[in-house]
Amino acid sequence: MGLLGDLLRRELKRIGVSELVYPRRFRCRHEPEQCAAVGLLLGRYRLCRFPDGAALVRSNTPCPEPLELRLEPPAEPRIYIDLGLWDLHTDAEKNELVEQIAASIAAMRGQLWDGNLVLARAPREFFERFGRAMRGMRHAVRISEGPPPSAAVYLDPEGPCLADEELLRSAPDIVVGGVVDKERVYKGATARLAASAGVPDGRRCRIELRGSTVGVPDRINKIIEIVLSVRFAGLPLEEAIIRAQARRDKVYRLMRELQREGPCVDPARAEALAQWLRADWKTLELAAAKAHVKVGCQSI
């Protein structure tokens, strides 16, 4: 269960509510309690007592007896998306960046809520595109005109520091660079963002999967998902990475591992690699073809 969902469950128990009735067509991508907690914080719903029990109702629904909850989200972590390099992106990359930020809000709501997400150094053009993309959606994402704090940790695949579970579970401020390499490669982009925020190189940390960044998702929302899974769901970092991987991430990592095995890979070894990454046979075949290796070779 998400962190806020657990807080809501405890609050309901405190006020004597053993079961909560949800509205019809209640849509939820996570556990119902987590979605209910986010909805209450956003003002979309309120909690009411009726003669036959307690129910979550829409904010515009009559409520004979409102129930008061002490639902207080944690102030930390604050996860920043630094948009200081927005103007470097192409039009298509800007659209992709807006899409990833919208997905990041959904990722935050799996454990916390919008109030723990901060958009830093966002220009006017971003808000215009963001407003069009989020039309009709209520959110409470925080906006900061300035850069993230200099004491923050920047997650950077090229960073000299290694982000381990202890760091991800303890850092109060974590920054993900608002950079999308869709049409061009912006090498050193996160380092530039960190430097302009006054963050030393020692706080630029990379996330690795068994000694390599290959196969670690690079989408902003997926990085946030990994951080929250480690911090609040209690997952080991490796497990969080594998769960967050898209098919292409699995292909890239399989390509690397298969190439290290040589031009002919033992089928048992290839299957073991696929099982490690929870990749199906088609994904393994695709990776082998792209890596120009064969799985199983007849001796001459």
PDB file of C-alpha atoms in Angstrom:
ATOM      1  CA  MET A   1       0.000   0.000   0.000  1.00  0.00           C
ATOM      2  CA  GLY A   2       1.122   3.545  -0.673  1.00  0.00           C
ATOM      3  CA  LEU A   3       2.356   5.617   2.238  1.00  0.00           C
ATOM      4  CA  LEU A   4      -0.640   7.974   2.201  1.00  0.00           C
ATOM      5  CA  GLY A   5      -3.035   5.062   1.862  1.00  0.00           C
ATOM      6  CA  ASP A   6      -1.564   3.589   5.015  1.00  0.00           C
ATOM      7  CA  LEU A   7      -1.947   6.940   6.788  1.00  0.00           C
ATOM      8  CA  LEU A   8      -5.591   7.092   5.708  1.00  0.00           C
ATOM      9  CA  ARG A   9      -6.259   3.562   6.898  1.00  0.00           C
ATOM     10  CA  ARG A  10      -4.871   4.414  10.334  1.00  0.00           C
ATOM     11  CA  GLU A  11      -6.880   7.638  10.491  1.00  0.00           C
ATOM     12  CA  LEU A  12     -10.063   5.770   9.622  1.00  0.00           C
ATOM     13  CA  LYS A  13      -9.361   3.307  12.393  1.00  0.00           C
ATOM     14  CA  ARG A  14      -8.753   6.173  14.825  1.00  0.00           C
ATOM     15  CA  ILE A  15     -12.159   7.744  14.153  1.00  0.00           C
ATOM     16  CA  GLY A  16     -13.935   4.384  14.276  1.00  0.00           C
ATOM     17  CA  VAL A  17     -14.484   3.736  10.573  1.00  0.00           C
ATOM     18  CA  SER A  18     -13.982   0.060   9.820  1.00  0.00           C
ATOM     19  CA  GLU A  19     -15.054   0.136   6.172  1.00  0.00           C
ATOM     20  CA  LEU A  20     -15.138   2.908   3.575  1.00  0.00           C
ATOM     21  CA  VAL A  21     -17.613   2.993   0.710  1.00  0.00           C
ATOM     22  CA  TYR A  22     -16.246   4.403  -2.547  1.00  0.00           C
ATOM     23  CA  PRO A  23     -18.143   6.341  -5.217  1.00  0.00           C
ATOM     24  CA  ARG A  24     -19.378   4.617  -8.321  1.00  0.00           C
ATOM     25  CA  ARG A  25     -16.868   4.701 -11.171  1.00  0.00           C
ATOM     26  CA  PHE A  26     -14.070   5.351  -8.696  1.00  0.00           C
ATOM     27  CA  ARG A  27     -10.985   5.096 -10.883  1.00  0.00           C
ATOM     28  CA  CYS A  28      -7.729   4.118  -9.265  1.00  0.00           C
ATOM     29  CA  ARG A  29      -4.375   2.921 -10.602  1.00  0.00           C
ATOM     30  CA  HIS A  30      -3.139   2.052  -7.123  1.00  0.00           C
ATOM     31  CA  GLU A  31      -4.705   0.760  -3.898  1.00  0.00           C
ATOM     32  CA  PRO A  32      -8.104   2.388  -3.208  1.00  0.00           C
ATOM     33  CA  GLU A  33      -6.914   3.917   0.082  1.00  0.00           C
ATOM     34  CA  GLN A  34      -3.953   5.576  -1.627  1.00  0.00           C
ATOM     35  CA  CYS A  35      -6.138   7.079  -4.360  1.00  0.00           C
ATOM     36  CA  ALA A  36      -8.679   8.184  -1.754  1.00  0.00           C
ATOM     37  CA  ALA A  37      -5.982   9.930   0.288  1.00  0.00           C
ATOM     38  CA  VAL A  38      -4.690  11.786  -2.781  1.00  0.00           C
ATOM     39  CA  GLY A  39      -8.230  12.742  -3.760  1.00  0.00           C
ATOM     40  CA  LEU A  40      -8.932  14.111  -0.277  1.00  0.00           C
ATOM     41  CA  LEU A  41      -5.743  16.195  -0.306  1.00  0.00           C
ATOM     42  CA  LEU A  42      -6.599  17.579  -3.751  1.00  0.00           C
ATOM     43  CA  GLY A  43     -10.116  18.497  -2.623  1.00  0.00           C
ATOM     44  CA  ARG A  44     -11.794  16.192  -5.129  1.00  0.00           C
ATOM     45  CA  TYR A  45     -13.455  14.180  -2.372  1.00  0.00           C
ATOM     46  CA  ARG A  46     -14.502  14.447   1.236  1.00  0.00           C
ATOM     47  CA  LEU A  47     -15.369  11.894   3.860  1.00  0.00           C
ATOM     48  CA  CYS A  48     -18.952  11.695   5.130  1.00  0.00           C
ATOM     49  CA  ARG A  49     -20.872   9.662   7.648  1.00  0.00           C
ATOM     50  CA  PHE A  50     -24.246   8.339   6.584  1.00  0.00           C
ATOM     51  CA  PRO A  51     -26.781   6.281   8.579  1.00  0.00           C
ATOM     52  CA  ASP A  52     -25.431   3.108   6.995  1.00  0.00           C
ATOM     53  CA  GLY A  53     -21.729   3.937   7.325  1.00  0.00           C
ATOM     54  CA  ALA A  54     -18.912   6.167   6.075  1.00  0.00           C
ATOM     55  CA  ALA A  55     -18.338   6.977   2.419  1.00  0.00           C
ATOM     56  CA  LEU A  56     -15.954   8.861   0.217  1.00  0.00           C
ATOM     57  CA  VAL A  57     -18.029  11.337  -1.800  1.00  0.00           C
ATOM     58  CA  ARG A  58     -17.244  13.875  -4.475  1.00  0.00           C
ATOM     59  CA  SER A  59     -16.694  17.398  -3.242  1.00  0.00           C
ATOM     60  CA  ASN A  60     -19.924  18.625  -4.868  1.00  0.00           C
ATOM     61  CA  THR A  61     -22.045  15.893  -3.251  1.00  0.00           C
ATOM     62  CA  PRO A  62     -24.276  16.726  -0.236  1.00  0.00           C
ATOM     63  CA  CYS A  63     -22.672  15.552   2.996  1.00  0.00           C
ATOM     64  CA  PRO A  64     -24.921  15.317   6.093  1.00  0.00           C
ATOM     65  CA  GLU A  65     -22.049  14.706   8.528  1.00  0.00           C
ATOM     66  CA  PRO A  66     -18.498  15.537   7.377  1.00  0.00           C
ATOM     67  CA  LEU A  67     -15.740  13.531   9.043  1.00  0.00           C
ATOM     68  CA  GLU A  68     -12.510  15.308   9.896  1.00  0.00           C
ATOM     69  CA  LEU A  69      -9.221  13.552   9.275  1.00  0.00           C
ATOM     70  CA  ARG A  70      -5.667  14.409  10.241  1.00  0.00           C
ATOM     71  CA  LEU A  71      -4.106  13.468   6.939  1.00  0.00           C
ATOM     72  CA  GLU A  72      -0.633  14.984   6.939  1.00  0.00           C
ATOM     73  CA  PRO A  73       1.726  13.925   4.133  1.00  0.00           C
ATOM     74  CA  PRO A  74       5.431  13.839   5.012  1.00  0.00           C
ATOM     75  CA  ALA A  75       7.386  16.930   4.008  1.00  0.00           C
ATOM     76  CA  GLU A  76      10.215  14.735   2.699  1.00  0.00           C
ATOM     77  CA  PRO A  77      11.372  13.691   0.277  1.00  0.00           C
ATOM     78  CA  ARG A  78      10.966  16.624  -2.045  1.00  0.00           C
ATOM     79  CA  ILE A  79      11.559  15.429  -5.577  1.00  0.00           C
ATOM     80  CA  TYR A  80      12.566  18.147  -8.020  1.00  0.00           C
ATOM     81  CA  ILE A  81      12.458  18.097 -11.796  1.00  0.00           C
ATOM     82  CA  ASP A  82      14.968  20.724 -12.947  1.00  0.00           C
ATOM     83  CA  LEU A  83      13.795  22.362 -16.180  1.00  0.00           C
ATOM     84  CA  GLY A  84      16.735  24.743 -16.448  1.00  0.00           C
ATOM     85  CA  LEU A  85      17.670  23.399 -19.909  1.00  0.00           C
ATOM     86  CA  TRP A  86      14.177  23.550 -21.390  1.00  0.00           C
ATOM     87  CA  ASP A  87      15.217  25.891 -24.216  1.00  0.00           C
ATOM     88  CA  LEU A  88      17.815  23.420 -25.541  1.00  0.00           C
ATOM     89  CA  HIS A  89      15.142  20.923 -26.521  1.00  0.00           C
ATOM     90  CA  THR A  90      13.500  20.511 -29.896  1.00  0.00           C
ATOM     91  CA  ASP A  91       9.731  20.860 -30.243  1.00  0.00           C
ATOM     92  CA  ALA A  92       9.225  17.097 -30.157  1.00  0.00           C
ATOM     93  CA  GLU A  93      11.482  16.773 -27.107  1.00  0.00           C
ATOM     94  CA  LYS A  94       9.534  19.486 -25.283  1.00  0.00           C
ATOM     95  CA  ASN A  95       6.307  17.573 -25.876  1.00  0.00           C
ATOM     96  CA  GLU A  96       7.968  14.390 -24.638  1.00  0.00           C
ATOM     97  CA  LEU A  97       9.224  16.207 -21.550  1.00  0.00           C
ATOM     98  CA  VAL A  98       5.721  17.441 -20.726  1.00  0.00           C
ATOM     99  CA  GLU A  99       4.420  13.894 -21.178  1.00  0.00           C
ATOM    100  CA  GLN A 100       7.039  12.484 -18.822  1.00  0.00           C
ATOM    101  CA  ILE A 101       6.239  15.093 -16.184  1.00  0.00           C
ATOM    102  CA  ALA A 102       2.535  14.247 -16.399  1.00  0.00           C
ATOM    103  CA  ALA A 103       3.501  10.584 -15.914  1.00  0.00           C
ATOM    104  CA  SER A 104       5.706  11.647 -12.992  1.00  0.00           C
ATOM    105  CA  ILE A 105       2.664  13.051 -11.189  1.00  0.00           C
ATOM    106  CA  ALA A 106       0.998   9.655 -11.536  1.00  0.00           C
ATOM    107  CA  ALA A 107       4.165   7.978 -10.232  1.00  0.00           C
ATOM    108  CA  MET A 108       4.228  10.286  -7.191  1.00  0.00           C
ATOM    109  CA  ARG A 109       0.632   9.403  -6.400  1.00  0.00           C
ATOM    110  CA  GLY A 110       1.585   5.765  -6.002  1.00  0.00           C
ATOM    111  CA  GLN A 111       3.202   6.545  -2.628  1.00  0.00           C
ATOM    112  CA  LEU A 112       2.988  10.272  -1.880  1.00  0.00           C
ATOM    113  CA  TRP A 113       1.141  13.031  -3.710  1.00  0.00           C
ATOM    114  CA  ASP A 114       1.678  16.067  -5.904  1.00  0.00           C
ATOM    115  CA  GLY A 115       2.843  18.255  -3.019  1.00  0.00           C
ATOM    116  CA  ASN A 116       6.105  16.306  -2.830  1.00  0.00           C
ATOM    117  CA  LEU A 117       6.923  17.090  -6.469  1.00  0.00           C
ATOM    118  CA  VAL A 118       8.570  20.404  -7.360  1.00  0.00           C
ATOM    119  CA  LEU A 119       9.105  21.801 -10.857  1.00  0.00           C
ATOM    120  CA  ALA A 120      12.178  24.035 -10.730  1.00  0.00           C
ATOM    121  CA  ARG A 121      13.175  26.732 -13.233  1.00  0.00           C
ATOM    122  CA  ALA A 122      10.135  26.124 -15.426  1.00  0.00           C
ATOM    123  CA  PRO A 123       9.748  28.775 -18.178  1.00  0.00           C
ATOM    124  CA  ARG A 124       6.472  30.227 -19.425  1.00  0.00           C
ATOM    125  CA  GLU A 125       6.448  28.090 -22.561  1.00  0.00           C
ATOM    126  CA  PHE A 126       6.531  24.963 -20.413  1.00  0.00           C
ATOM    127  CA  PHE A 127       3.442  26.046 -18.478  1.00  0.00           C
ATOM    128  CA  GLU A 128       1.573  26.719 -21.698  1.00  0.00           C
ATOM    129  CA  ARG A 129       2.271  23.216 -22.981  1.00  0.00           C
ATOM    130  CA  PHE A 130       1.755  21.677 -19.546  1.00  0.00           C
ATOM    131  CA  GLY A 131      -1.595  23.443 -19.150  1.00  0.00           C
ATOM    132  CA  ARG A 132      -2.828  22.082 -22.475  1.00  0.00           C
ATOM    133  CA  ALA A 133      -1.693  18.558 -21.630  1.00  0.00           C
ATOM    134  CA  MET A 134      -3.218  18.637 -18.130  1.00  0.00           C
ATOM    135  CA  ARG A 135      -6.484  20.333 -19.115  1.00  0.00           C
ATOM    136  CA  GLY A 136      -9.251  19.261 -16.719  1.00  0.00           C
ATOM    137  CA  MET A 137      -6.852  17.516 -14.332  1.00  0.00           C
ATOM    138  CA  ARG A 138      -6.524  18.889 -10.810  1.00  0.00           C
ATOM    139  CA  HIS A 139      -3.035  18.815  -9.373  1.00  0.00           C
ATOM    140  CA  ALA A 140      -1.010  20.424  -6.602  1.00  0.00           C
ATOM    141  CA  VAL A 141       2.517  20.256  -8.001  1.00  0.00           C
ATOM    142  CA  ARG A 142       4.751  22.900  -6.454  1.00  0.00           C
ATOM    143  CA  ILE A 143       6.495  25.473  -8.631  1.00  0.00           C
ATOM    144  CA  SER A 144       9.887  27.015  -7.903  1.00  0.00           C
ATOM    145  CA  GLU A 145      11.289  29.817 -10.037  1.00  0.00           C
ATOM    146  CA  GLY A 146      14.773  29.215  -8.700  1.00  0.00           C
ATOM    147  CA  PRO A 147      16.995  26.122  -8.884  1.00  0.00           C
ATOM    148  CA  PRO A 148      16.792  23.182  -6.484  1.00  0.00           C
ATOM    149  CA  PRO A 149      18.700  23.588  -3.188  1.00  0.00           C
ATOM    150  CA  SER A 150      22.467  23.237  -3.344  1.00  0.00           C
ATOM    151  CA  ALA A 151      22.359  20.456  -0.739  1.00  0.00           C
ATOM    152  CA  ALA A 152      20.185  18.290  -2.991  1.00  0.00           C
ATOM    153  CA  VAL A 153      21.240  15.032  -4.626  1.00  0.00           C
ATOM    154  CA  TYR A 154      21.127  15.102  -8.442  1.00  0.00           C
ATOM    155  CA  LEU A 155      20.473  11.747 -10.070  1.00  0.00           C
ATOM    156  CA  ASP A 156      22.832  11.723 -13.027  1.00  0.00           C
ATOM    157  CA  PRO A 157      23.751   8.624 -15.090  1.00  0.00           C
ATOM    158  CA  GLU A 158      27.192  10.207 -15.595  1.00  0.00           C
ATOM    159  CA  GLY A 159      27.662  11.198 -11.950  1.00  0.00           C
ATOM    160  CA  PRO A 160      30.781  10.206  -9.988  1.00  0.00           C
ATOM    161  CA  CYS A 161      28.769   9.194  -6.920  1.00  0.00           C
ATOM    162  CA  LEU A 162      26.883   5.885  -6.698  1.00  0.00           C
ATOM    163  CA  ALA A 163      23.285   6.164  -5.495  1.00  0.00           C
ATOM    164  CA  ASP A 164      22.660   3.263  -3.142  1.00  0.00           C
ATOM    165  CA  GLU A 165      19.589   2.305  -1.149  1.00  0.00           C
ATOM    166  CA  GLU A 166      20.717   4.220   1.932  1.00  0.00           C
ATOM    167  CA  LEU A 167      21.036   7.439  -0.060  1.00  0.00           C
ATOM    168  CA  LEU A 168      17.689   7.047  -1.803  1.00  0.00           C
ATOM    169  CA  ARG A 169      15.968   6.335   1.507  1.00  0.00           C
ATOM    170  CA  SER A 170      17.472   9.254   3.411  1.00  0.00           C
ATOM    171  CA  ALA A 171      18.043  12.238   1.084  1.00  0.00           C
ATOM    172  CA  PRO A 172      15.491  14.984   1.802  1.00  0.00           C
ATOM    173  CA  ASP A 173      15.878  16.606  -1.637  1.00  0.00           C
ATOM    174  CA  ILE A 174      16.344  14.540  -4.790  1.00  0.00           C
ATOM    175  CA  VAL A 175      16.610  16.083  -8.255  1.00  0.00           C
ATOM    176  CA  VAL A 176      15.933  14.507 -11.625  1.00  0.00           C
ATOM    177  CA  GLY A 177      17.177  16.477 -14.609  1.00  0.00           C
ATOM    178  CA  GLY A 178      14.427  17.657 -16.938  1.00  0.00           C
ATOM    179  CA  VAL A 179      16.281  16.428 -20.014  1.00  0.00           C
ATOM    180  CA  VAL A 180      14.946  14.300 -22.886  1.00  0.00           C
ATOM    181  CA  ASP A 181      17.423  12.851 -25.409  1.00  0.00           C
ATOM    182  CA  LYS A 182      14.821  12.052 -28.048  1.00  0.00           C
ATOM    183  CA  GLU A 183      16.412  13.593 -31.144  1.00  0.00           C
ATOM    184  CA  ARG A 184      19.831  14.624 -29.856  1.00  0.00           C
ATOM    185  CA  VAL A 185      22.154  13.474 -27.094  1.00  0.00           C
ATOM    186  CA  TYR A 186      22.753  16.114 -24.431  1.00  0.00           C
ATOM    187  CA  LYS A 187      25.915  14.727 -22.885  1.00  0.00           C
ATOM    188  CA  GLY A 188      26.755  16.316 -19.549  1.00  0.00           C
ATOM    189  CA  ALA A 189      23.350  18.026 -19.321  1.00  0.00           C
ATOM    190  CA  THR A 190      22.628  17.025 -15.724  1.00  0.00           C
ATOM    191  CA  ALA A 191      26.136  18.097 -14.710  1.00  0.00           C
ATOM    192  CA  ARG A 192      25.398  21.537 -16.159  1.00  0.00           C
ATOM    193  CA  LEU A 193      22.140  21.754 -14.224  1.00  0.00           C
ATOM    194  CA  ALA A 194      23.809  20.705 -10.986  1.00  0.00           C
ATOM    195  CA  ALA A 195      26.679  23.149 -11.421  1.00  0.00           C
ATOM    196  CA  SER A 196      24.304  26.042 -12.092  1.00  0.00           C
ATOM    197  CA  ALA A 197      22.436  25.153  -8.887  1.00  0.00           C
ATOM    198  CA  GLY A 198      25.657  25.159  -6.880  1.00  0.00           C
ATOM    199  CA  VAL A 199      25.609  21.401  -6.313  1.00  0.00           C
ATOM    200  CA  PRO A 200      29.101  19.841  -6.070  1.00  0.00           C
ATOM    201  CA  ASP A 201      30.096  16.901  -8.251  1.00  0.00           C
ATOM    202  CA  GLY A 202      30.106  14.640  -5.212  1.00  0.00           C
ATOM    203  CA  ARG A 203      26.328  14.969  -5.026  1.00  0.00           C
ATOM    204  CA  ARG A 204      25.745  13.928  -8.627  1.00  0.00           C
ATOM    205  CA  CYS A 205      24.916  10.264  -8.210  1.00  0.00           C
ATOM    206  CA  ARG A 206      24.173   7.551 -10.742  1.00  0.00           C
ATOM    207  CA  ILE A 207      21.851   4.577 -10.331  1.00  0.00           C
ATOM    208  CA  GLU A 208      23.430   1.322 -11.444  1.00  0.00           C
ATOM    209  CA  LEU A 209      22.173  -2.186 -12.087  1.00  0.00           C
ATOM    210  CA  ARG A 210      24.912  -4.655 -11.160  1.00  0.00           C
ATOM    211  CA  GLY A 211      27.737  -2.283 -11.948  1.00  0.00           C
ATOM    212  CA  SER A 212      26.338  -0.610 -15.054  1.00  0.00           C
ATOM    213  CA  THR A 213      23.840   2.087 -15.956  1.00  0.00           C
ATOM    214  CA  VAL A 214      22.840   0.114 -19.065  1.00  0.00           C
ATOM    215  CA  GLY A 215      19.238  -1.006 -18.650  1.00  0.00           C
ATOM    216  CA  VAL A 216      18.451   1.521 -15.923  1.00  0.00           C
ATOM    217  CA  PRO A 217      15.356   3.408 -17.130  1.00  0.00           C
ATOM    218  CA  ASP A 218      16.052   7.000 -18.162  1.00  0.00           C
ATOM    219  CA  ARG A 219      12.489   8.339 -18.305  1.00  0.00           C
ATOM    220  CA  ILE A 220      11.868  10.885 -15.557  1.00  0.00           C
ATOM    221  CA  ASN A 221       8.747   9.157 -14.266  1.00  0.00           C
ATOM    222  CA  LYS A 222      10.511   5.788 -14.143  1.00  0.00           C
ATOM    223  CA  ILE A 223      13.418   7.222 -12.147  1.00  0.00           C
ATOM    224  CA  ILE A 224      10.943   8.686  -9.664  1.00  0.00           C
ATOM    225  CA  GLU A 225       9.150   5.344  -9.509  1.00  0.00           C
ATOM    226  CA  ILE A 226      12.432   3.618  -8.632  1.00  0.00           C
ATOM    227  CA  VAL A 227      13.209   6.122  -5.860  1.00  0.00           C
ATOM    228  CA  LEU A 228       9.757   5.780  -4.286  1.00  0.00           C
ATOM    229  CA  SER A 229       9.784   1.981  -4.530  1.00  0.00           C
ATOM    230  CA  VAL A 230      13.085   1.832  -2.653  1.00  0.00           C
ATOM    231  CA  ARG A 231      12.160   4.483  -0.128  1.00  0.00           C
ATOM    232  CA  PHE A 232       8.593   3.542   0.757  1.00  0.00           C
ATOM    233  CA  ALA A 233       7.770   0.117  -0.674  1.00  0.00           C
ATOM    234  CA  GLY A 234      10.959  -1.309   0.851  1.00  0.00           C
ATOM    235  CA  LEU A 235      12.189  -2.840  -2.397  1.00  0.00           C
ATOM    236  CA  PRO A 236      15.873  -3.536  -2.956  1.00  0.00           C
ATOM    237  CA  LEU A 237      17.272  -1.185  -5.588  1.00  0.00           C
ATOM    238  CA  GLU A 238      17.822  -3.962  -8.129  1.00  0.00           C
ATOM    239  CA  GLU A 239      14.238  -5.155  -7.792  1.00  0.00           C
ATOM    240  CA  ALA A 240      12.901  -1.604  -8.129  1.00  0.00           C
ATOM    241  CA  ILE A 241      14.921  -1.084 -11.322  1.00  0.00           C
ATOM    242  CA  ILE A 242      13.787  -4.338 -12.936  1.00  0.00           C
ATOM    243  CA  ARG A 243      10.139  -3.627 -12.118  1.00  0.00           C
ATOM    244  CA  ALA A 244      10.417  -0.168 -13.667  1.00  0.00           C
ATOM    245  CA  GLN A 245      12.134  -1.341 -16.845  1.00  0.00           C
ATOM    246  CA  ALA A 246      10.408  -0.981 -20.181  1.00  0.00           C
ATOM    247  CA  ARG A 247      11.020  -3.619 -22.842  1.00  0.00           C
ATOM    248  CA  ARG A 248      13.685  -1.472 -24.515  1.00  0.00           C
ATOM    249  CA  ASP A 249      15.599  -1.236 -21.221  1.00  0.00           C
ATOM    250  CA  LYS A 250      15.620  -5.014 -20.962  1.00  0.00           C
ATOM    251  CA  VAL A 251      16.766  -5.293 -24.590  1.00  0.00           C
ATOM    252  CA  TYR A 252      19.667  -2.887 -24.049  1.00  0.00           C
ATOM    253  CA  ARG A 253      20.862  -4.717 -20.938  1.00  0.00           C
ATOM    254  CA  LEU A 254      20.505  -8.124 -22.569  1.00  0.00           C
ATOM    255  CA  MET A 255      22.498  -6.878 -25.559  1.00  0.00           C
ATOM    256  CA  ARG A 256      25.330  -5.841 -23.242  1.00  0.00           C
ATOM    257  CA  GLU A 257      25.316  -9.117 -21.334  1.00  0.00           C
ATOM    258  CA  LEU A 258      25.107 -11.282 -24.459  1.00  0.00           C
ATOM    259  CA  GLN A 259      27.965  -9.421 -26.145  1.00  0.00           C
ATOM    260  CA  ARG A 260      30.114 -10.037 -23.081  1.00  0.00           C
ATOM    261  CA  GLU A 261      29.465 -13.764 -23.451  1.00  0.00           C
ATOM    262  CA  GLY A 262      30.839 -13.871 -27.003  1.00  0.00           C
ATOM    263  CA  PRO A 263      29.452 -14.548 -30.478  1.00  0.00           C
ATOM    264  CA  CYS A 264      27.920 -17.847 -29.365  1.00  0.00           C
ATOM    265  CA  VAL A 265      26.001 -17.859 -26.085  1.00  0.00           C
ATOM    266  CA  ASP A 266      25.093 -20.973 -24.195  1.00  0.00           C
ATOM    267  CA  PRO A 267      21.264 -21.298 -24.204  1.00  0.00           C
ATOM    268  CA  ALA A 268      21.157 -21.940 -20.468  1.00  0.00           C
ATOM    269  CA  ARG A 269      23.190 -18.803 -19.815  1.00  0.00           C
ATOM    270  CA  ALA A 270      20.985 -16.726 -22.130  1.00  0.00           C
ATOM    271  CA  GLU A 271      17.857 -18.045 -20.420  1.00  0.00           C
ATOM    272  CA  ALA A 272      19.305 -17.222 -17.010  1.00  0.00           C
ATOM    273  CA  LEU A 273      19.984 -13.628 -18.106  1.00  0.00           C
ATOM    274  CA  ALA A 274      16.441 -13.302 -19.443  1.00  0.00           C
ATOM    275  CA  GLN A 275      14.988 -14.686 -16.220  1.00  0.00           C
ATOM    276  CA  TRP A 276      17.053 -12.235 -14.175  1.00  0.00           C
ATOM    277  CA  LEU A 277      15.551  -9.309 -16.098  1.00  0.00           C
ATOM    278  CA  ARG A 278      12.122 -10.971 -16.384  1.00  0.00           C
ATOM    279  CA  ALA A 279      12.309 -10.764 -20.147  1.00  0.00           C
ATOM    280  CA  ASP A 280      10.325 -13.090 -22.381  1.00  0.00           C
ATOM    281  CA  TRP A 281      11.786 -15.182 -25.189  1.00  0.00           C
ATOM    282  CA  LYS A 282      10.888 -12.648 -27.890  1.00  0.00           C
ATOM    283  CA  THR A 283      12.759  -9.948 -26.012  1.00  0.00           C
ATOM    284  CA  LEU A 284      15.771 -12.230 -25.704  1.00  0.00           C
ATOM    285  CA  GLU A 285      15.665 -13.027 -29.428  1.00  0.00           C
ATOM    286  CA  LEU A 286      15.459  -9.324 -30.282  1.00  0.00           C
ATOM    287  CA  ALA A 287      18.418  -8.520 -28.037  1.00  0.00           C
ATOM    288  CA  ALA A 288      20.486 -11.335 -29.569  1.00  0.00           C
ATOM    289  CA  ALA A 289      19.719 -10.122 -33.096  1.00  0.00           C
ATOM    290  CA  LYS A 290      20.629  -6.527 -32.245  1.00  0.00           C
ATOM    291  CA  ALA A 291      23.809  -7.673 -30.490  1.00  0.00           C
ATOM    292  CA  HIS A 292      24.766  -9.890 -33.478  1.00  0.00           C
ATOM    293  CA  VAL A 293      25.202 -12.965 -31.329  1.00  0.00           C
ATOM    294  CA  LYS A 294      23.726 -16.435 -31.572  1.00  0.00           C
ATOM    295  CA  VAL A 295      22.081 -18.333 -28.761  1.00  0.00           C
ATOM    296  CA  GLY A 296      23.381 -21.869 -29.135  1.00  0.00           C
ATOM    297  CA  CYS A 297      26.041 -22.762 -31.725  1.00  0.00           C
ATOM    298  CA  GLN A 298      26.939 -26.152 -33.159  1.00  0.00           C
ATOM    299  CA  SER A 299      30.582 -27.116 -32.698  1.00  0.00           C
ATOM    300  CA  ILE A 300      32.499 -27.864 -35.937  1.00  0.00           C
TER     301      ILE A 300
END
